[in-house]
PDB file of C-alpha atoms in Angstrom:
ATOM      1  CA  UNK R   1       9.463   4.341 -10.638  1.00 72.00           C
ATOM      2  CA  UNK R   2       8.546   3.819 -14.296  1.00 72.00           C
ATOM      3  CA  UNK R   3       8.924   0.045 -13.887  1.00 74.00           C
ATOM      4  CA  UNK R   4       7.385  -0.119 -10.424  1.00 62.00           C
ATOM      5  CA  UNK R   5       4.143   1.717 -11.121  1.00 60.00           C
ATOM      6  CA  UNK R   6       1.943   1.916 -14.227  1.00 68.00           C
ATOM      7  CA  UNK R   7       4.516   3.874 -16.233  1.00 76.00           C
ATOM      8  CA  UNK R   8       3.981   2.001 -19.492  1.00 83.00           C
ATOM      9  CA  UNK R   9       0.226   2.557 -19.461  1.00 85.00           C
ATOM     10  CA  UNK R  10       0.751   6.235 -18.714  1.00 85.00           C
ATOM     11  CA  UNK R  11       3.352   6.473 -21.486  1.00 89.00           C
ATOM     12  CA  UNK R  12       0.905   5.046 -24.040  1.00 89.00           C
ATOM     13  CA  UNK R  13      -1.793   7.433 -22.873  1.00 88.00           C
ATOM     14  CA  UNK R  14       0.496  10.467 -23.285  1.00 89.00           C
ATOM     15  CA  UNK R  15       1.537   9.304 -26.775  1.00 89.00           C
ATOM     16  CA  UNK R  16      -2.108   8.835 -27.820  1.00 87.00           C
ATOM     17  CA  UNK R  17      -2.999  12.304 -26.487  1.00 85.00           C
ATOM     18  CA  UNK R  18       0.063  13.816 -28.150  1.00 84.00           C
ATOM     19  CA  UNK R  19       1.017  15.736 -25.012  1.00 81.00           C
ATOM     20  CA  UNK R  20       0.886  15.729 -21.219  1.00 81.00           C
ATOM     21  CA  UNK R  21      -2.267  17.507 -20.085  1.00 81.00           C
ATOM     22  CA  UNK R  22      -1.999  17.325 -16.303  1.00 85.00           C
ATOM     23  CA  UNK R  23       0.840  19.397 -14.880  1.00 90.00           C
ATOM     24  CA  UNK R  24       3.092  17.986 -12.131  1.00 92.00           C
ATOM     25  CA  UNK R  25       3.588  20.025  -8.961  1.00 94.00           C
ATOM     26  CA  UNK R  26       7.215  21.029  -8.458  1.00 95.00           C
ATOM     27  CA  UNK R  27       9.291  23.026  -6.003  1.00 95.00           C
ATOM     28  CA  UNK R  28      12.395  25.051  -6.853  1.00 93.00           C
ATOM     29  CA  UNK R  29      15.681  23.814  -5.407  1.00 91.00           C
ATOM     30  CA  UNK R  30      18.736  25.737  -6.541  1.00 91.00           C
ATOM     31  CA  UNK R  31      18.673  25.839 -10.326  1.00 93.00           C
ATOM     32  CA  UNK R  32      16.401  22.776 -10.572  1.00 93.00           C
ATOM     33  CA  UNK R  33      12.758  21.944  -9.978  1.00 94.00           C
ATOM     34  CA  UNK R  34      12.013  18.853  -7.891  1.00 94.00           C
ATOM     35  CA  UNK R  35       8.790  16.973  -8.638  1.00 94.00           C
ATOM     36  CA  UNK R  36       6.542  16.678  -5.592  1.00 92.00           C
ATOM     37  CA  UNK R  37       3.440  15.264  -7.297  1.00 89.00           C
ATOM     38  CA  UNK R  38       3.404  13.719 -10.769  1.00 88.00           C
ATOM     39  CA  UNK R  39       6.579  11.616 -10.639  1.00 88.00           C
ATOM     40  CA  UNK R  40       5.066   8.859 -12.782  1.00 86.00           C
ATOM     41  CA  UNK R  41       4.033  11.333 -15.462  1.00 89.00           C
ATOM     42  CA  UNK R  42       7.509  12.828 -15.435  1.00 92.00           C
ATOM     43  CA  UNK R  43       9.180   9.410 -15.729  1.00 92.00           C
ATOM     44  CA  UNK R  44       6.832   8.505 -18.611  1.00 91.00           C
ATOM     45  CA  UNK R  45       7.746  11.734 -20.437  1.00 92.00           C
ATOM     46  CA  UNK R  46      11.461  11.016 -19.913  1.00 92.00           C
ATOM     47  CA  UNK R  47      10.984   7.524 -21.356  1.00 93.00           C
ATOM     48  CA  UNK R  48       9.243   8.970 -24.433  1.00 93.00           C
ATOM     49  CA  UNK R  49      12.140  11.406 -24.973  1.00 93.00           C
ATOM     50  CA  UNK R  50      14.701   8.608 -24.643  1.00 94.00           C
ATOM     51  CA  UNK R  51      12.826   6.522 -27.228  1.00 94.00           C
ATOM     52  CA  UNK R  52      12.593   9.447 -29.679  1.00 94.00           C
ATOM     53  CA  UNK R  53      16.303  10.264 -29.359  1.00 93.00           C
ATOM     54  CA  UNK R  54      17.260   6.592 -29.739  1.00 93.00           C
ATOM     55  CA  UNK R  55      15.118   6.213 -32.864  1.00 92.00           C
ATOM     56  CA  UNK R  56      12.750   3.735 -31.234  1.00 92.00           C
ATOM     57  CA  UNK R  57       9.770   6.071 -31.723  1.00 89.00           C
ATOM     58  CA  UNK R  58       8.878   7.514 -35.114  1.00 86.00           C
ATOM     59  CA  UNK R  59       6.136   9.856 -36.200  1.00 87.00           C
ATOM     60  CA  UNK R  60       6.498  12.067 -33.131  1.00 88.00           C
ATOM     61  CA  UNK R  61       8.685  15.110 -32.652  1.00 89.00           C
ATOM     62  CA  UNK R  62      11.113  15.686 -29.801  1.00 91.00           C
ATOM     63  CA  UNK R  63       9.980  19.294 -29.463  1.00 90.00           C
ATOM     64  CA  UNK R  64       6.467  18.136 -28.526  1.00 88.00           C
ATOM     65  CA  UNK R  65       7.778  16.303 -25.449  1.00 90.00           C
ATOM     66  CA  UNK R  66      10.937  18.190 -24.508  1.00 89.00           C
ATOM     67  CA  UNK R  67       9.149  20.534 -22.101  1.00 89.00           C
ATOM     68  CA  UNK R  68       6.390  20.136 -19.525  1.00 89.00           C
ATOM     69  CA  UNK R  69       4.115  22.761 -18.055  1.00 91.00           C
ATOM     70  CA  UNK R  70       4.284  22.590 -14.231  1.00 93.00           C
ATOM     71  CA  UNK R  71       2.553  24.071 -11.236  1.00 94.00           C
ATOM     72  CA  UNK R  72       5.118  25.567  -8.874  1.00 95.00           C
ATOM     73  CA  UNK R  73       4.691  25.294  -5.112  1.00 94.00           C
ATOM     74  CA  UNK R  74       6.007  28.004  -2.814  1.00 93.00           C
ATOM     75  CA  UNK R  75       9.731  27.503  -2.225  1.00 91.00           C
ATOM     76  CA  UNK R  76       9.062  28.136   1.459  1.00 91.00           C
ATOM     77  CA  UNK R  77       6.719  25.110   1.679  1.00 92.00           C
ATOM     78  CA  UNK R  78       7.758  22.680   4.404  1.00 93.00           C
ATOM     79  CA  UNK R  79       7.759  18.894   4.011  1.00 92.00           C
ATOM     80  CA  UNK R  80       4.807  18.746   6.405  1.00 93.00           C
ATOM     81  CA  UNK R  81       2.810  21.228   4.303  1.00 93.00           C
ATOM     82  CA  UNK R  82       3.578  19.303   1.121  1.00 93.00           C
ATOM     83  CA  UNK R  83       2.555  16.007   2.734  1.00 91.00           C
ATOM     84  CA  UNK R  84      -0.748  17.564   3.819  1.00 91.00           C
ATOM     85  CA  UNK R  85      -1.292  18.833   0.297  1.00 90.00           C
ATOM     86  CA  UNK R  86      -0.525  15.413  -1.259  1.00 88.00           C
ATOM     87  CA  UNK R  87      -2.797  13.689   1.246  1.00 89.00           C
ATOM     88  CA  UNK R  88      -5.685  15.983   0.329  1.00 88.00           C
ATOM     89  CA  UNK R  89      -5.190  15.135  -3.363  1.00 85.00           C
ATOM     90  CA  UNK R  90      -4.538  11.407  -3.153  1.00 83.00           C
ATOM     91  CA  UNK R  91      -6.361  10.195  -0.049  1.00 84.00           C
ATOM     92  CA  UNK R  92      -9.518  12.284   0.137  1.00 77.00           C
ATOM     93  CA  UNK R  93      -9.343  13.811  -3.350  1.00 71.00           C
ATOM     94  CA  UNK R  94     -10.223  12.507  -6.813  1.00 69.00           C
ATOM     95  CA  UNK R  95      -6.771  11.033  -7.615  1.00 74.00           C
ATOM     96  CA  UNK R  96      -6.962   7.977  -5.403  1.00 75.00           C
ATOM     97  CA  UNK R  97      -3.673   6.375  -4.325  1.00 80.00           C
ATOM     98  CA  UNK R  98      -3.195   2.666  -3.592  1.00 81.00           C
ATOM     99  CA  UNK R  99      -3.669   1.866   0.111  1.00 86.00           C
ATOM    100  CA  UNK R 100       0.087   1.377   0.658  1.00 87.00           C
ATOM    101  CA  UNK R 101       0.870   4.919  -0.520  1.00 87.00           C
ATOM    102  CA  UNK R 102      -1.888   6.303   1.681  1.00 91.00           C
ATOM    103  CA  UNK R 103      -0.464   4.409   4.652  1.00 92.00           C
ATOM    104  CA  UNK R 104       3.015   5.769   4.049  1.00 91.00           C
ATOM    105  CA  UNK R 105       1.905   9.412   3.924  1.00 93.00           C
ATOM    106  CA  UNK R 106      -0.317   9.012   6.991  1.00 95.00           C
ATOM    107  CA  UNK R 107       2.557   7.339   8.852  1.00 95.00           C
ATOM    108  CA  UNK R 108       4.919  10.237   8.022  1.00 95.00           C
ATOM    109  CA  UNK R 109       2.309  12.854   8.936  1.00 95.00           C
ATOM    110  CA  UNK R 110       1.932  11.300  12.395  1.00 96.00           C
ATOM    111  CA  UNK R 111       5.562  10.320  13.080  1.00 95.00           C
ATOM    112  CA  UNK R 112       7.355  13.288  11.496  1.00 94.00           C
ATOM    113  CA  UNK R 113       4.808  16.086  11.464  1.00 95.00           C
ATOM    114  CA  UNK R 114       3.273  15.615  14.926  1.00 94.00           C
ATOM    115  CA  UNK R 115      -0.241  14.967  13.633  1.00 95.00           C
ATOM    116  CA  UNK R 116      -2.685  12.680  15.454  1.00 96.00           C
ATOM    117  CA  UNK R 117      -5.154  10.120  14.116  1.00 96.00           C
ATOM    118  CA  UNK R 118      -7.923  12.643  14.751  1.00 96.00           C
ATOM    119  CA  UNK R 119      -6.177  15.644  13.181  1.00 95.00           C
ATOM    120  CA  UNK R 120      -5.377  13.666  10.014  1.00 94.00           C
ATOM    121  CA  UNK R 121      -8.956  12.360   9.897  1.00 93.00           C
ATOM    122  CA  UNK R 122     -10.310  15.911  10.276  1.00 94.00           C
ATOM    123  CA  UNK R 123      -8.023  17.200   7.509  1.00 91.00           C
ATOM    124  CA  UNK R 124      -9.059  14.422   5.125  1.00 90.00           C
ATOM    125  CA  UNK R 125     -12.701  14.306   6.126  1.00 90.00           C
ATOM    126  CA  UNK R 126     -12.642  10.642   7.071  1.00 90.00           C
ATOM    127  CA  UNK R 127     -12.973   8.435  10.158  1.00 93.00           C
ATOM    128  CA  UNK R 128     -10.312   8.300  12.865  1.00 95.00           C
ATOM    129  CA  UNK R 129     -10.485   4.483  12.817  1.00 94.00           C
ATOM    130  CA  UNK R 130      -9.651   4.389   9.095  1.00 93.00           C
ATOM    131  CA  UNK R 131      -6.537   6.510   9.659  1.00 95.00           C
ATOM    132  CA  UNK R 132      -5.467   4.382  12.618  1.00 96.00           C
ATOM    133  CA  UNK R 133      -5.751   1.129  10.622  1.00 94.00           C
ATOM    134  CA  UNK R 134      -3.714   2.522   7.706  1.00 94.00           C
ATOM    135  CA  UNK R 135      -1.059   3.829  10.103  1.00 96.00           C
ATOM    136  CA  UNK R 136      -0.752   0.491  11.910  1.00 96.00           C
ATOM    137  CA  UNK R 137      -0.696  -1.462   8.638  1.00 95.00           C
ATOM    138  CA  UNK R 138       2.200   0.644   7.330  1.00 95.00           C
ATOM    139  CA  UNK R 139       4.011   0.394  10.665  1.00 95.00           C
ATOM    140  CA  UNK R 140       3.703  -3.402  10.547  1.00 95.00           C
ATOM    141  CA  UNK R 141       4.857  -3.390   6.921  1.00 94.00           C
ATOM    142  CA  UNK R 142       8.081  -1.649   7.944  1.00 93.00           C
ATOM    143  CA  UNK R 143       8.527  -4.013  10.866  1.00 94.00           C
ATOM    144  CA  UNK R 144       8.134  -6.962   8.488  1.00 93.00           C
ATOM    145  CA  UNK R 145      10.839  -5.502   6.237  1.00 90.00           C
ATOM    146  CA  UNK R 146      13.231  -4.879   9.124  1.00 90.00           C
ATOM    147  CA  UNK R 147      12.748  -8.423  10.352  1.00 91.00           C
ATOM    148  CA  UNK R 148      13.114 -10.247   7.050  1.00 89.00           C
ATOM    149  CA  UNK R 149      14.870  -7.708   4.816  1.00 80.00           C
ATOM    150  CA  UNK R 150      14.225  -6.907   1.163  1.00 69.00           C
ATOM    151  CA  UNK R 151      11.353  -5.066  -0.436  1.00 64.00           C
ATOM    152  CA  UNK R 152       8.343  -4.740   1.811  1.00 69.00           C
ATOM    153  CA  UNK R 153       5.667  -2.555   0.218  1.00 77.00           C
ATOM    154  CA  UNK R 154       4.087  -5.573  -1.494  1.00 82.00           C
ATOM    155  CA  UNK R 155       3.234  -6.984   1.945  1.00 90.00           C
ATOM    156  CA  UNK R 156       1.184  -3.920   2.943  1.00 93.00           C
ATOM    157  CA  UNK R 157      -2.034  -5.495   1.632  1.00 94.00           C
ATOM    158  CA  UNK R 158      -1.598  -8.376   4.118  1.00 96.00           C
ATOM    159  CA  UNK R 159      -1.352  -6.068   7.117  1.00 96.00           C
ATOM    160  CA  UNK R 160      -4.090  -3.800   5.812  1.00 95.00           C
ATOM    161  CA  UNK R 161      -6.375  -6.846   5.812  1.00 96.00           C
ATOM    162  CA  UNK R 162      -4.970  -8.041   9.168  1.00 97.00           C
ATOM    163  CA  UNK R 163      -6.002  -4.831  10.954  1.00 96.00           C
ATOM    164  CA  UNK R 164      -9.479  -4.936   9.412  1.00 94.00           C
ATOM    165  CA  UNK R 165     -10.248  -8.241  11.145  1.00 96.00           C
ATOM    166  CA  UNK R 166     -11.453  -7.769  14.728  1.00 96.00           C
ATOM    167  CA  UNK R 167     -11.040 -11.484  15.501  1.00 97.00           C
ATOM    168  CA  UNK R 168      -7.327 -11.228  14.676  1.00 97.00           C
ATOM    169  CA  UNK R 169      -6.961  -8.076  16.775  1.00 95.00           C
ATOM    170  CA  UNK R 170      -8.699  -9.795  19.687  1.00 96.00           C
ATOM    171  CA  UNK R 171      -6.292 -12.730  19.405  1.00 97.00           C
ATOM    172  CA  UNK R 172      -3.315 -10.359  19.312  1.00 96.00           C
ATOM    173  CA  UNK R 173      -4.607  -8.763  22.529  1.00 95.00           C
ATOM    174  CA  UNK R 174      -4.764 -12.177  24.211  1.00 95.00           C
ATOM    175  CA  UNK R 175      -1.482 -13.526  22.810  1.00 96.00           C
ATOM    176  CA  UNK R 176       1.553 -11.172  22.644  1.00 94.00           C
ATOM    177  CA  UNK R 177       3.277 -13.601  20.235  1.00 96.00           C
ATOM    178  CA  UNK R 178       0.397 -13.732  17.769  1.00 97.00           C
ATOM    179  CA  UNK R 179       1.655 -10.917  15.537  1.00 95.00           C
ATOM    180  CA  UNK R 180       5.040 -12.660  15.196  1.00 96.00           C
ATOM    181  CA  UNK R 181       3.242 -15.897  14.357  1.00 97.00           C
ATOM    182  CA  UNK R 182       1.285 -14.222  11.545  1.00 97.00           C
ATOM    183  CA  UNK R 183       4.428 -12.545  10.179  1.00 96.00           C
ATOM    184  CA  UNK R 184       6.144 -15.929  10.065  1.00 96.00           C
ATOM    185  CA  UNK R 185       3.165 -17.389   8.196  1.00 97.00           C
ATOM    186  CA  UNK R 186       3.492 -14.712   5.511  1.00 95.00           C
ATOM    187  CA  UNK R 187       7.292 -14.937   5.331  1.00 94.00           C
ATOM    188  CA  UNK R 188       7.214 -18.734   5.019  1.00 95.00           C
ATOM    189  CA  UNK R 189       4.487 -18.655   2.341  1.00 95.00           C
ATOM    190  CA  UNK R 190       1.910 -20.365   4.543  1.00 97.00           C
ATOM    191  CA  UNK R 191      -0.279 -17.359   3.753  1.00 97.00           C
ATOM    192  CA  UNK R 192       0.247 -16.378   0.120  1.00 96.00           C
ATOM    193  CA  UNK R 193      -2.315 -13.620  -0.516  1.00 95.00           C
ATOM    194  CA  UNK R 194      -3.900 -10.890   1.546  1.00 95.00           C
ATOM    195  CA  UNK R 195      -7.436 -12.291   1.253  1.00 96.00           C
ATOM    196  CA  UNK R 196      -6.328 -15.351   3.205  1.00 97.00           C
ATOM    197  CA  UNK R 197      -6.246 -13.141   6.311  1.00 97.00           C
ATOM    198  CA  UNK R 198     -10.045 -13.359   6.212  1.00 96.00           C
ATOM    199  CA  UNK R 199      -9.820 -17.147   6.377  1.00 96.00           C
ATOM    200  CA  UNK R 200      -7.274 -16.929   9.175  1.00 97.00           C
ATOM    201  CA  UNK R 201      -9.750 -14.842  11.165  1.00 97.00           C
ATOM    202  CA  UNK R 202     -12.287 -17.687  10.959  1.00 95.00           C
ATOM    203  CA  UNK R 203      -9.822 -19.990  12.757  1.00 96.00           C
ATOM    204  CA  UNK R 204     -10.036 -17.658  15.782  1.00 96.00           C
ATOM    205  CA  UNK R 205     -13.813 -17.322  15.844  1.00 95.00           C
ATOM    206  CA  UNK R 206     -14.886 -18.432  19.356  1.00 94.00           C
ATOM    207  CA  UNK R 207     -18.332 -19.406  18.054  1.00 93.00           C
ATOM    208  CA  UNK R 208     -16.738 -22.232  16.006  1.00 92.00           C
ATOM    209  CA  UNK R 209     -15.769 -25.593  17.526  1.00 92.00           C
ATOM    210  CA  UNK R 210     -12.379 -25.428  19.268  1.00 93.00           C
ATOM    211  CA  UNK R 211     -11.241 -28.870  18.074  1.00 93.00           C
ATOM    212  CA  UNK R 212     -11.978 -27.827  14.486  1.00 94.00           C
ATOM    213  CA  UNK R 213     -10.077 -24.556  14.882  1.00 94.00           C
ATOM    214  CA  UNK R 214      -7.096 -26.312  16.486  1.00 95.00           C
ATOM    215  CA  UNK R 215      -7.012 -28.873  13.675  1.00 95.00           C
ATOM    216  CA  UNK R 216      -7.034 -26.109  11.031  1.00 96.00           C
ATOM    217  CA  UNK R 217      -4.244 -24.121  12.737  1.00 96.00           C
ATOM    218  CA  UNK R 218      -2.108 -27.256  13.041  1.00 96.00           C
ATOM    219  CA  UNK R 219      -2.566 -27.916   9.321  1.00 97.00           C
ATOM    220  CA  UNK R 220      -1.816 -24.239   8.567  1.00 97.00           C
ATOM    221  CA  UNK R 221       1.556 -24.436  10.311  1.00 96.00           C
ATOM    222  CA  UNK R 222       2.415 -27.593   8.399  1.00 96.00           C
ATOM    223  CA  UNK R 223       1.044 -27.158   4.880  1.00 96.00           C
ATOM    224  CA  UNK R 224      -0.288 -23.620   4.493  1.00 97.00           C
ATOM    225  CA  UNK R 225      -3.644 -21.887   4.237  1.00 97.00           C
ATOM    226  CA  UNK R 226      -5.151 -23.679   1.255  1.00 96.00           C
ATOM    227  CA  UNK R 227      -4.819 -27.084   2.910  1.00 96.00           C
ATOM    228  CA  UNK R 228      -5.802 -25.704   6.333  1.00 97.00           C
ATOM    229  CA  UNK R 229      -9.011 -24.142   5.045  1.00 96.00           C
ATOM    230  CA  UNK R 230      -9.974 -27.373   3.284  1.00 95.00           C
ATOM    231  CA  UNK R 231      -9.589 -29.150   6.643  1.00 94.00           C
ATOM    232  CA  UNK R 232     -11.587 -26.410   8.366  1.00 94.00           C
ATOM    233  CA  UNK R 233     -14.487 -26.781   5.913  1.00 92.00           C
ATOM    234  CA  UNK R 234     -14.390 -30.551   5.484  1.00 91.00           C
ATOM    235  CA  UNK R 235     -14.445 -31.298   9.212  1.00 87.00           C
ATOM    236  CA  UNK R 236     -17.152 -28.741   9.943  1.00 85.00           C
ATOM    237  CA  UNK R 237     -20.823 -29.633  10.184  1.00 78.00           C
ATOM    238  CA  UNK R 238     -21.336 -27.966   6.834  1.00 69.00           C
ATOM    239  CA  UNK R 239     -18.559 -29.978   5.219  1.00 66.00           C
ATOM    240  CA  UNK R 240     -19.804 -33.223   6.712  1.00 61.00           C
TER     241      UNK R 240
END
């Protein structure tokens, strides 16, 4: 977690402050306390302690970092209650999560906790459509992982963008194989960043010339988005 997220930045911040100000939320389990919110802060504190004990950090004392103040959740709290609490902090609250983390919690609330798009939206004070898009983007992220294996969270931004584009959703409605086609484009590096989904949507705009769109899609399959979009622009009236 320390390597995956912004652990190093957080570690520097804690060292500059001289202590950890914001308490993690924990829940008691046997003779231990399990962190429910604040895992990055906890991993940063552990890294500081390891550096002090190994002699890699000087000028700071172990006793200043050996303990952390925590806020303790009720031991009777269910996973569903904790997820709702985390969602209220990180999705609609001031401590904004990246979209992928939001999608994961929303997905679990709906799949595991029996929530609906509307009930989650009501709890978080947001639009039902926003919740639905995040849910579907996370669902597609997992499907991408299951199909191709390996780490998958990095691909969430692609599917988040994919579900924001109505032209792509319309095409998926008309062509049951379209979603598989787009997944293959991402897997085979024909689409190499999430913003290129916006360009892909232009290829399916019915107001644009069909021959131009067909030419761009053919080039996309062969050489990728950068080359395909150049073709799309160059052969358009604007490009001419």
